[in-house]
CSV table of C-alpha atoms and ligand atoms in Angstrom, one decimal:
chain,number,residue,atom,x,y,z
A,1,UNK,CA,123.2,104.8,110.0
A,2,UNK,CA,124.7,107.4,107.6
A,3,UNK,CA,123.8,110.9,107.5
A,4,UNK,CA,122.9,111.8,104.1
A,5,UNK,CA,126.2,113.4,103.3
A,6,UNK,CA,128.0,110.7,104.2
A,7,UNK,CA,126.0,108.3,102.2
A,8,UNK,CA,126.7,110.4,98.9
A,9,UNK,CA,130.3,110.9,99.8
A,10,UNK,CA,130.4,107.2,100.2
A,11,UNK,CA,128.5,106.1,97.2
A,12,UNK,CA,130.6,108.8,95.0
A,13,UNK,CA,133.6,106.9,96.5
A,14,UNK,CA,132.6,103.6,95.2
A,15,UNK,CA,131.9,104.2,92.1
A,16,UNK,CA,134.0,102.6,89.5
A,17,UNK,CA,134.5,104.8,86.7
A,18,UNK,CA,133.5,103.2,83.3
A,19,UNK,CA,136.5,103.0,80.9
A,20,UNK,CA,135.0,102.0,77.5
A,21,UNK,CA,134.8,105.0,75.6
A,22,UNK,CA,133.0,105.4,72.2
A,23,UNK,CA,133.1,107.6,69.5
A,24,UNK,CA,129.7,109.1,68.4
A,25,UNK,CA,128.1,111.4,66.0
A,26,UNK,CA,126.5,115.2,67.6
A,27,UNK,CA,123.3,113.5,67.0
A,28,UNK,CA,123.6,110.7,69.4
A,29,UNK,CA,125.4,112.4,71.8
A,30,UNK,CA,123.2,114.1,73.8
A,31,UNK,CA,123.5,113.5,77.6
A,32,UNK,CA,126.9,111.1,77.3
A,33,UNK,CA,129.4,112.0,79.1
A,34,UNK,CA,132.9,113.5,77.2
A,35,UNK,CA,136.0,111.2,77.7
A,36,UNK,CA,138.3,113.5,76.4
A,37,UNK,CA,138.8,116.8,76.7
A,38,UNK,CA,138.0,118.6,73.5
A,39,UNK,CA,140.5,121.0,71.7
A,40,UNK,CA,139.7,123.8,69.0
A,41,UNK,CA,141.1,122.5,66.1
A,42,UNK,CA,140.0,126.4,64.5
A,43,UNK,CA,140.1,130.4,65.3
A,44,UNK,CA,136.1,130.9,66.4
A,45,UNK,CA,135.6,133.2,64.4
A,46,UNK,CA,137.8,132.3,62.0
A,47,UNK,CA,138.6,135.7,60.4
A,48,UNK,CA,137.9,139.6,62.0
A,49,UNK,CA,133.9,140.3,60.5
A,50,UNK,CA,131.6,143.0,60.7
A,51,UNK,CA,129.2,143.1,63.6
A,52,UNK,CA,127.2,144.8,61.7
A,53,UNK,CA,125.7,146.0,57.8
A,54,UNK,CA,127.7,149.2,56.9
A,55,UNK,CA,130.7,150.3,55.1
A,56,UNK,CA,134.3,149.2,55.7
A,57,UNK,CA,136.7,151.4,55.7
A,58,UNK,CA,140.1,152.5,57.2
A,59,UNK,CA,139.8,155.2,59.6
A,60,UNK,CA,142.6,157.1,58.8
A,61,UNK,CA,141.9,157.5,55.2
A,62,UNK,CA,138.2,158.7,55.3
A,63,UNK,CA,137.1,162.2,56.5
A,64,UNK,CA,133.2,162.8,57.7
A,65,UNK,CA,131.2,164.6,55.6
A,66,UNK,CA,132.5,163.9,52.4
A,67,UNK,CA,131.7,161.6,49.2
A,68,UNK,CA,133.7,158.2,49.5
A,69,UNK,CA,133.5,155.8,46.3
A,70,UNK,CA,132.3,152.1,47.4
A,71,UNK,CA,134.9,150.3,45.6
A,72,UNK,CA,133.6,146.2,46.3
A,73,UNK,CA,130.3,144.7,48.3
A,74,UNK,CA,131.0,141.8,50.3
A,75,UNK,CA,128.1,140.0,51.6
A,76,UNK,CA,128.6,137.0,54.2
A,77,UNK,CA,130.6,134.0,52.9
A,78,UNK,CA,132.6,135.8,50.6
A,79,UNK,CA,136.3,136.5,50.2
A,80,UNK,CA,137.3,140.0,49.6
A,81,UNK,CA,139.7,141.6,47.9
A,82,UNK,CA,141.9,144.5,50.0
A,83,UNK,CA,140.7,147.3,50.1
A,84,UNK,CA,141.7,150.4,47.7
A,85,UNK,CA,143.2,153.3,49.6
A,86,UNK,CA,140.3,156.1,50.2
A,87,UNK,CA,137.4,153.6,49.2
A,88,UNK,CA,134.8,152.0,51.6
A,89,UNK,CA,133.5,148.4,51.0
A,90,UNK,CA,129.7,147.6,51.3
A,91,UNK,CA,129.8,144.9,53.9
A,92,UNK,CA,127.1,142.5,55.7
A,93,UNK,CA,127.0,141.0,59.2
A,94,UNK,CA,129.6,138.2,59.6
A,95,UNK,CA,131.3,138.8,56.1
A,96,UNK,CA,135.4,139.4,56.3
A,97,UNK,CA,136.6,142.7,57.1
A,98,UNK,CA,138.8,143.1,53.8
A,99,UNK,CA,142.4,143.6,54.6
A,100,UNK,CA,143.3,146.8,54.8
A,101,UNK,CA,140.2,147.8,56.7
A,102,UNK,CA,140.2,148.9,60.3
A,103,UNK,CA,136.4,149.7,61.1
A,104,UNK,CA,133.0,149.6,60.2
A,105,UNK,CA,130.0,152.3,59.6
A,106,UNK,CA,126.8,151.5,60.6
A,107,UNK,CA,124.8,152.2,57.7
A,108,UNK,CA,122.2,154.2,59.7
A,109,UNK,CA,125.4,156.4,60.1
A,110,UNK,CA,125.6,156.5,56.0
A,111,UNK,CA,124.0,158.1,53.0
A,112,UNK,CA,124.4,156.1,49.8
A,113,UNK,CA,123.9,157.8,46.4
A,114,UNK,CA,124.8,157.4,42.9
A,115,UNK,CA,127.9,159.4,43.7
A,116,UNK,CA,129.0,157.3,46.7
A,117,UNK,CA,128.8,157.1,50.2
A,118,UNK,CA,128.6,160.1,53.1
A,119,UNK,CA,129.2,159.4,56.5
A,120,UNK,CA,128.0,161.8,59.1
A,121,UNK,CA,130.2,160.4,61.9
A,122,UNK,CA,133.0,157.6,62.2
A,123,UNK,CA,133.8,155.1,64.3
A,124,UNK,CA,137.1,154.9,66.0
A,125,UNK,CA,139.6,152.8,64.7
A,126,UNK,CA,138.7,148.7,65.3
A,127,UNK,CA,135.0,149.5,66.2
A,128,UNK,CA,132.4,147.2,64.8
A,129,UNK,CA,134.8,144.2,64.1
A,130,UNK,CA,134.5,141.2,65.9
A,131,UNK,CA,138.1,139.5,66.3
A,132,UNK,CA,139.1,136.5,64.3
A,133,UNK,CA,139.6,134.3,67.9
A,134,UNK,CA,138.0,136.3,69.8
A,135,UNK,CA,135.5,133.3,71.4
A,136,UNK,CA,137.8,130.4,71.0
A,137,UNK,CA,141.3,130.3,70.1
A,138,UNK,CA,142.4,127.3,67.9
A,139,UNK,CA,144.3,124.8,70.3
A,140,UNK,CA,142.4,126.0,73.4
A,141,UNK,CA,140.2,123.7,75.5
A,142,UNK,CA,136.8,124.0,75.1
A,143,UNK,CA,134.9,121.0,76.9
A,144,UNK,CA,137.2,118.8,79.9
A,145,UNK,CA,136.4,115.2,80.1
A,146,UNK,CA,133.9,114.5,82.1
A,147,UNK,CA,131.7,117.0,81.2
A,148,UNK,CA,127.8,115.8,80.3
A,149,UNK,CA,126.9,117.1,77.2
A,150,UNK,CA,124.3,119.6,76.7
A,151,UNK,CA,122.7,121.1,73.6
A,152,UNK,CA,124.8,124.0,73.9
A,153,UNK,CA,127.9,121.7,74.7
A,154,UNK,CA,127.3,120.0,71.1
A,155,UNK,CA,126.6,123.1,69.8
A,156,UNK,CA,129.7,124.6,70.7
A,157,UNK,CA,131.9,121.2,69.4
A,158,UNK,CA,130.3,121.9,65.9
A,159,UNK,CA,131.1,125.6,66.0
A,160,UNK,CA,134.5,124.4,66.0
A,161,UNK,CA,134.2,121.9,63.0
A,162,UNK,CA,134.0,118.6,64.7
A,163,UNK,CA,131.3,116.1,63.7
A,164,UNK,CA,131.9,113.3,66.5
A,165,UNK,CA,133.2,113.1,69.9
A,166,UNK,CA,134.4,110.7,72.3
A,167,UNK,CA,132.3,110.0,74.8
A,168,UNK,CA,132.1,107.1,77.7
A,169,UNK,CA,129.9,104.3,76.4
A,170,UNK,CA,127.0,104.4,78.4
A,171,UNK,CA,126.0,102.1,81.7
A,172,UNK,CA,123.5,99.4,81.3
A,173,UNK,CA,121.3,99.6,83.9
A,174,UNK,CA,119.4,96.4,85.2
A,175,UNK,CA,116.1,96.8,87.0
A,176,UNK,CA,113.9,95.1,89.1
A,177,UNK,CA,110.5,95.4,91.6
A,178,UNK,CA,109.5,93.7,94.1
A,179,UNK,CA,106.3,93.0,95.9
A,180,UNK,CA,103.2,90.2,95.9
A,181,UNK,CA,100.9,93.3,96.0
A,182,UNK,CA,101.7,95.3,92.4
A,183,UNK,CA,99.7,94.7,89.3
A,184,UNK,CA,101.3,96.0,86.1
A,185,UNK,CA,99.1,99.4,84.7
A,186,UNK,CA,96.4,97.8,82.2
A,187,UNK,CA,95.3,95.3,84.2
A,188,UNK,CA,92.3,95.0,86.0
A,189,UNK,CA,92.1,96.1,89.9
A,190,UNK,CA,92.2,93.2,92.4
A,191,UNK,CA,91.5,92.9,96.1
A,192,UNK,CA,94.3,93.7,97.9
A,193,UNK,CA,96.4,94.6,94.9
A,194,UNK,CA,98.1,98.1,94.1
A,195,UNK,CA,99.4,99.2,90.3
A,196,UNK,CA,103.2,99.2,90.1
A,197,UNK,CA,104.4,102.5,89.5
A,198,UNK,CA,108.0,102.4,90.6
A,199,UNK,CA,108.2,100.3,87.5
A,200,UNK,CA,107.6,103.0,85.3
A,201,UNK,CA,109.9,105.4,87.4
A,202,UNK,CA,112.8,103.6,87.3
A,203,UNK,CA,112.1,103.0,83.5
A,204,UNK,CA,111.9,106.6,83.1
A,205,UNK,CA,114.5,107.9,85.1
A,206,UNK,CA,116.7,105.6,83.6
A,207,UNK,CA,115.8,106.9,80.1
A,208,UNK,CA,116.0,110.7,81.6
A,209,UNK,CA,119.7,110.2,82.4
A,210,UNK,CA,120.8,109.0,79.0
A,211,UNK,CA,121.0,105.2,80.4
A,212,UNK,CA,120.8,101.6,78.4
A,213,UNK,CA,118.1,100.0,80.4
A,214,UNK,CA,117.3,96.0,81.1
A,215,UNK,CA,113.9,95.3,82.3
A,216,UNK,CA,113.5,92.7,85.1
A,217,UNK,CA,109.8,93.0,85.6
A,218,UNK,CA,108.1,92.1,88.8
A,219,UNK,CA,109.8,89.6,91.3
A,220,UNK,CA,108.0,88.1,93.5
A,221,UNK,CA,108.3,88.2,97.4
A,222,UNK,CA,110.6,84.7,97.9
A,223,UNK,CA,114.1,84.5,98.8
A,224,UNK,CA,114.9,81.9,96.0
A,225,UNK,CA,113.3,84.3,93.0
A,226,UNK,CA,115.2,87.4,94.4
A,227,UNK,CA,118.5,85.4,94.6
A,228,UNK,CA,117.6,83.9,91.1
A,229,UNK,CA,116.7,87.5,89.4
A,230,UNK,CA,119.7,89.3,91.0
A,231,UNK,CA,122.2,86.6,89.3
A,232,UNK,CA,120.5,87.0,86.0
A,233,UNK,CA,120.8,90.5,86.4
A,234,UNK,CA,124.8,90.7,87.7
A,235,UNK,CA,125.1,88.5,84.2
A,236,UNK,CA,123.0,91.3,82.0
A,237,UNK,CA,124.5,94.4,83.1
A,238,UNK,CA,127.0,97.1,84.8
A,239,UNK,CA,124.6,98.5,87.7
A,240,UNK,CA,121.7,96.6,89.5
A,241,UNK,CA,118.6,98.6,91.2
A,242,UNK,CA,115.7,97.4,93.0
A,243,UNK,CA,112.7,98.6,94.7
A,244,UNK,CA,111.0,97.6,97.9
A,245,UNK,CA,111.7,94.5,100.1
A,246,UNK,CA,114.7,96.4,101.3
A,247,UNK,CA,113.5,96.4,105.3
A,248,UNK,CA,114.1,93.5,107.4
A,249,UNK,CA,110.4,92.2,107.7
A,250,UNK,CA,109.5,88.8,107.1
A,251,UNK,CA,108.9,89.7,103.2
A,252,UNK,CA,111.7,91.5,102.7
A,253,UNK,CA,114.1,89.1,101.1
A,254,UNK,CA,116.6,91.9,99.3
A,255,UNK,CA,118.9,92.3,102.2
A,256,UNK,CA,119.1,88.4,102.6
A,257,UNK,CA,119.6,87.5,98.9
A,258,UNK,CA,122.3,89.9,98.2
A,259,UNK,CA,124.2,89.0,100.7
A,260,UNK,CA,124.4,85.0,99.5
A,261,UNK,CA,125.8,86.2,96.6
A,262,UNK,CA,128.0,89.6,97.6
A,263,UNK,CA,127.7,92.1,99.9
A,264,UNK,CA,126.4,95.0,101.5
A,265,UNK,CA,128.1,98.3,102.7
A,266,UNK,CA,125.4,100.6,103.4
A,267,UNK,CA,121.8,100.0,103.6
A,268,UNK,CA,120.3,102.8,105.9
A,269,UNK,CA,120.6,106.7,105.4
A,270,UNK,CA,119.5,109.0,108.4
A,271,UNK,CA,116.4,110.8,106.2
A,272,UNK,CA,112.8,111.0,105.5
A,273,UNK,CA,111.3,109.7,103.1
A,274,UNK,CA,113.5,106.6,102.3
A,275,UNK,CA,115.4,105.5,105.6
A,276,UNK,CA,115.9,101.6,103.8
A,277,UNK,CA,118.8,102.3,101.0
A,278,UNK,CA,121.0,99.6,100.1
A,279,UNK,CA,123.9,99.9,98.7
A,280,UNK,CA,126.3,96.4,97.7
A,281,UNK,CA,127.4,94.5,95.0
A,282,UNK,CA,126.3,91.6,93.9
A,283,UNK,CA,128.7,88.8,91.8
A,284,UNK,CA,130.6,92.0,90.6
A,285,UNK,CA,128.1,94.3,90.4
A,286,UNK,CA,126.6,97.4,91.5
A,287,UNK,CA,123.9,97.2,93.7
A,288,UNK,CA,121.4,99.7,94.9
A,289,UNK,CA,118.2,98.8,96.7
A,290,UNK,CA,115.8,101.3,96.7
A,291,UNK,CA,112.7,101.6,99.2
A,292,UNK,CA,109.2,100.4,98.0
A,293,UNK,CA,107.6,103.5,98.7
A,294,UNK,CA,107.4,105.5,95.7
A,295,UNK,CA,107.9,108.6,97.0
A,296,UNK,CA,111.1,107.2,98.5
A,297,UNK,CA,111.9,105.6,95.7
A,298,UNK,CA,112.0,108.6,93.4
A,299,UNK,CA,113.8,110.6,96.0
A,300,UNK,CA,116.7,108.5,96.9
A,301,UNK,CA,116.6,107.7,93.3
A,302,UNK,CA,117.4,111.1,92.3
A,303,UNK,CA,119.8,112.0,95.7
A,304,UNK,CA,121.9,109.3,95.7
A,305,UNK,CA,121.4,106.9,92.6
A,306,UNK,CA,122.1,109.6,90.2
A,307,UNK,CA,125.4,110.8,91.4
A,308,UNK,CA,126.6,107.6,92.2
A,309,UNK,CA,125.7,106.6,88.6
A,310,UNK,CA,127.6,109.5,87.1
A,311,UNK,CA,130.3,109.1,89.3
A,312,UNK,CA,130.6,105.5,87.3
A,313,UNK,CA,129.6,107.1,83.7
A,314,UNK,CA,132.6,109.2,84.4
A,315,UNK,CA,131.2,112.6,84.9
A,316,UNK,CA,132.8,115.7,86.8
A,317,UNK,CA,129.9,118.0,88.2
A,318,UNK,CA,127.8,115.4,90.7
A,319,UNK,CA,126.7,117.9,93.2
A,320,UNK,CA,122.4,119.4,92.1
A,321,UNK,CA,122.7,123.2,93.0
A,322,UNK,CA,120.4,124.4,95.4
A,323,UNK,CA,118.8,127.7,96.3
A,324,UNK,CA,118.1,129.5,99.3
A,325,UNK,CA,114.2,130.9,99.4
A,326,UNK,CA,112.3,131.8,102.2
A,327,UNK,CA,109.9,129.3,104.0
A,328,UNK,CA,106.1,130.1,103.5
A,329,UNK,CA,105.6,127.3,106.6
A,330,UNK,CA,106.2,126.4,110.0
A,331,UNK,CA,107.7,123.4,111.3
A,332,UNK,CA,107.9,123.2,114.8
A,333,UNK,CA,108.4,119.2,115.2
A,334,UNK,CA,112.3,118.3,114.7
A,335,UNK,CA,113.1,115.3,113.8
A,336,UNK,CA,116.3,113.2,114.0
A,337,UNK,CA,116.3,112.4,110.5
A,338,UNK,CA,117.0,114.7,107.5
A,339,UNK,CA,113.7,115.1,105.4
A,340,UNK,CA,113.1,116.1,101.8
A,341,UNK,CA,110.1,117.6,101.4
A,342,UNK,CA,107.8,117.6,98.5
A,343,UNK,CA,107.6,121.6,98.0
A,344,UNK,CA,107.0,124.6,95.3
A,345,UNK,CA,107.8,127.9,95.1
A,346,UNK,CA,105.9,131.2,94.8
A,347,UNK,CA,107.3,134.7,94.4
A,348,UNK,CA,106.0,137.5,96.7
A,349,UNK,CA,107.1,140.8,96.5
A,350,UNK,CA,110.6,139.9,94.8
A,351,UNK,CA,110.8,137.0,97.1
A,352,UNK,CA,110.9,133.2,96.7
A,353,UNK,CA,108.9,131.3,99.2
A,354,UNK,CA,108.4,127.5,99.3
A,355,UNK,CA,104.8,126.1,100.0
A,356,UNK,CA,104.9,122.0,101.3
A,357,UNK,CA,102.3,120.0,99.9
A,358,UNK,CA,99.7,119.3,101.8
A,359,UNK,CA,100.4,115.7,102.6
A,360,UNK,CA,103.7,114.4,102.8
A,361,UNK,CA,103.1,110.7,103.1
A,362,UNK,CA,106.6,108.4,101.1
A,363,UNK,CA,103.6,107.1,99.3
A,364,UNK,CA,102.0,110.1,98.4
A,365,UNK,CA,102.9,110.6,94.4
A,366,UNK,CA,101.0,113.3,93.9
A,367,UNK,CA,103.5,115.4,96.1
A,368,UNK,CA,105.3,114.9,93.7
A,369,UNK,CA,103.2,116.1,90.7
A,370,UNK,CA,102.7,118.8,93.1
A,371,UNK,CA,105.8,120.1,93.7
A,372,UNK,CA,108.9,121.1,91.5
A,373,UNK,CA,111.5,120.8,93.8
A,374,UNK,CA,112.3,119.3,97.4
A,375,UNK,CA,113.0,121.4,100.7
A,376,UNK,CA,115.4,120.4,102.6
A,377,UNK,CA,115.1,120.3,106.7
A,378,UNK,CA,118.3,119.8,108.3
A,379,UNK,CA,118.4,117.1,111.2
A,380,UNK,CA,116.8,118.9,115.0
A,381,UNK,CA,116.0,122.0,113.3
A,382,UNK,CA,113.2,124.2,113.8
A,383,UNK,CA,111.8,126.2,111.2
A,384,UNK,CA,109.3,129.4,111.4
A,385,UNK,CA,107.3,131.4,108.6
A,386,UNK,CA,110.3,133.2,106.8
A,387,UNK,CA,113.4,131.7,107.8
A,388,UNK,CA,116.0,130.7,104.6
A,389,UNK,CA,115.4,126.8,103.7
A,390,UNK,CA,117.5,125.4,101.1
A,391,UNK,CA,115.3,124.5,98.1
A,392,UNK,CA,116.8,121.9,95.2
A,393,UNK,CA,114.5,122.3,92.4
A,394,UNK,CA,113.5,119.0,90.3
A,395,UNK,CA,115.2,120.2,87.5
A,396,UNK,CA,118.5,120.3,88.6
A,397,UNK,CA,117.6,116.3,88.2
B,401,AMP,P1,108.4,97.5,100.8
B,401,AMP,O1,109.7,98.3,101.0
B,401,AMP,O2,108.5,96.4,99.9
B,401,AMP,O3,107.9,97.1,102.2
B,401,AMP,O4,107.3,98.5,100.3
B,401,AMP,C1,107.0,99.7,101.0
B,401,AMP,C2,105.7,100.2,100.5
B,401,AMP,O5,105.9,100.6,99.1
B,401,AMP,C3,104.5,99.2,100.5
B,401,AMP,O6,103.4,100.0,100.8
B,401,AMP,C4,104.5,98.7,99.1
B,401,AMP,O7,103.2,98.3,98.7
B,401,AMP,C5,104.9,100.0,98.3
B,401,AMP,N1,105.5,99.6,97.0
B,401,AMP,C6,106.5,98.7,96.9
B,401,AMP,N2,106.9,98.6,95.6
B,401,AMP,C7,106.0,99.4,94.9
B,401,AMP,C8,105.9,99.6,93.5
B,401,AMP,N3,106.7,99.0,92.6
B,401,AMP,N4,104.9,100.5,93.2
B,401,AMP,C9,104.1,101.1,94.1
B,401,AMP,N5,104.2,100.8,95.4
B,401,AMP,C10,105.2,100.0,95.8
B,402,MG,MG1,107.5,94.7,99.6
């Protein structure tokens, strides 16, 4: 069995990086993954501008005190003309510092009148200007390949003038359930029957992480429609994942049916909730087997599906930070396995502490409505009221 590091490590490793890249507009970019790095074409900003609304003037023409003729305005967007020796040019926030110029007044620093302007006190020479270049100098990198874009990502590639990027096309995902006992939400409740929600959650998460997503549906509990489904979806997609039937009880035909038509390299990971993770390929493709529980499901879903999925859409920065708060619980029983438990935090007195959910059953959802993040209690460990815990907060996700 792997320890959860390794299984990451591992999964990271196999993961082919896509190679079909695609050129899209700002607007559709959001959340795809940059295949190229992207260089400045432009000087951001493009020309030295006031920081402020005052007066420019050159510094070592212009005495306090005295009565200085405002020879041109120049609002923002406009192109000035140099400015005449002794003169000071009304100016706005962001407009070009005429040439000639060296700094700019404040106005609160100013008097205007019919006459002209007075300034009490002056700036030093080069105050108030921001520097053409100063943010981004044209041919510098701004975004590396690999990088998952952001709004402020896009926002920056348009600062510098560029409507479109290129970006790695993104994964099709192909997803299946499994289990005789799951109705689909909207029907009506049967004996022995439980709604389906890892259906939704894989929908969703798919859809979170910028994804193309094929729907298998519901599969039922036989070898020969498991073997049949997985084929259809090898031929449908890049990635397969599954949920449930991934143990080795009698109706568990996931383990058996992949490997008739591929492989498996992994399917156990030393933690708590979701020991049963199986990781293969099947006629080509990626495989990952999540377990049935949904609780499980949405946590190895979010551990290890989603870096090894990013790993393939090409992107750089895998790792979800973590923090370190203080526990607000005991837990005297170690266990062998790592566990992620469903947990929030509270501040107290300029200190984090994370609370655990009351019940912590793998098919316990509302943990997860619960909580905002998941604690994390390393393997044989011991923890009292107040010790540091490491705390990786659902929206690192
Ligand atoms: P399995 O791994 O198939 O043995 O399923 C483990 C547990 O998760 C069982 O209690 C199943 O009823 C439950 N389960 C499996 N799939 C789903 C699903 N799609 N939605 C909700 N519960 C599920
Ligand atoms: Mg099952």
């Amino acid at each position: 069995m792997k320890t959860v590091n390794e299984a990451i490590e591992f999964l990271v490793s196999q993961a082919k990086v896509s190679e079909v890249v695609e050129s899209r507009s700002l607007a559709q970019a959001l959340g795809c993954v940059l295949a190229q790095d992207v260089r400045s074409p432009v000087n951001v900003p493009p020309h030295d501008n006031s920081m402020m609304d005052g007066y420019a003037i050159n510094r070592a023409d212009i005495q306090p005190g005295l009565v200085v003729n405002v020879s041109q305005r120049i609002p923002a967007g406009s192109a000035p003309q140099a400015l005449q020796t002794g003169t000071a040019a009304r100016i706005f926030t962001g407009a070009p510092i005429p040439a000639g110029a060296n700094a700019v007044v404040m106005q609160e620093m100013a008097q205007a009148s019919e006459a002209g302007v007075v300034f009490e006190t002056l700036p030093q020479a080069g105050e108030n200007i921001r520097r053409c270049g100063e943010d981004i100098a044209a041919d510098s990198i701004i975004l590396k390949a690999g990088q998952r874009l952001r709004p402020q990502d896009l926002a920056l590639i348009a600062s510098v003038g560029q409507a479109a990027v290129a970006v790695f096309k993104p994964l099709t995902l192909v997803t299946f359930t499994t289990g005789d006992e799951l109705l689909q939400p909207g029907q009506a409740p049967q004996a022995g029957k439980i709604y389906n929600s890892n259906h939704t959650l894989l929908n969703t998460l798919v859809a979170q992480l910028g994804f193309n997503w094929v729907d298998l549906g519901q599969v039922e509990d036989t070898l020969a429609a498991t073997q049949e489904t997985l084929k259809k979806a090898a031929s449908l997609g890049d990635v397969i994942i599954t949920t449930g039937g991934v143990s080795v009880g009698e109706e568990d035909h996931i383990k058996p049916a992949v490997e008739s038509l591929g492989s498996l390299s992994m399917w156990q990971v030393k933690m708590k909730p979701g020991k049963p993770l199986a990781f293969g390929e099947v006629l080509g493709k990626a495989f990952l087997g999540l377990p049935g529980n949904p609780v499980s499901a949405f946590t190895t879903f979010n551990l290890f599906a989603r870096p090894f999925l990013l790993a393939m859409q090409g992107a750089k920065d895998l790792t979800p930070k973590s923090v370190w708060v203080s526990a607000d619980f005991d837990w005297l029983k170690p266990g062998f396995r790592r566990e992620f438990v469903r947990a929030r935090l509270e501040n107290q007195q300029q200190t984090s502490y994370a609370q655990l959910y009351h019940h912590q059953g793998s098919g316990v959802l509302t943990s997860t409505v619960w909580a905002e993040g998941l604690v994390v209690i390393p393997e044989d460990r011991v923890i009292h009221r107040g010790d540091k815990v490491e705390y990786i907060s659902f929206d690192v996700f």
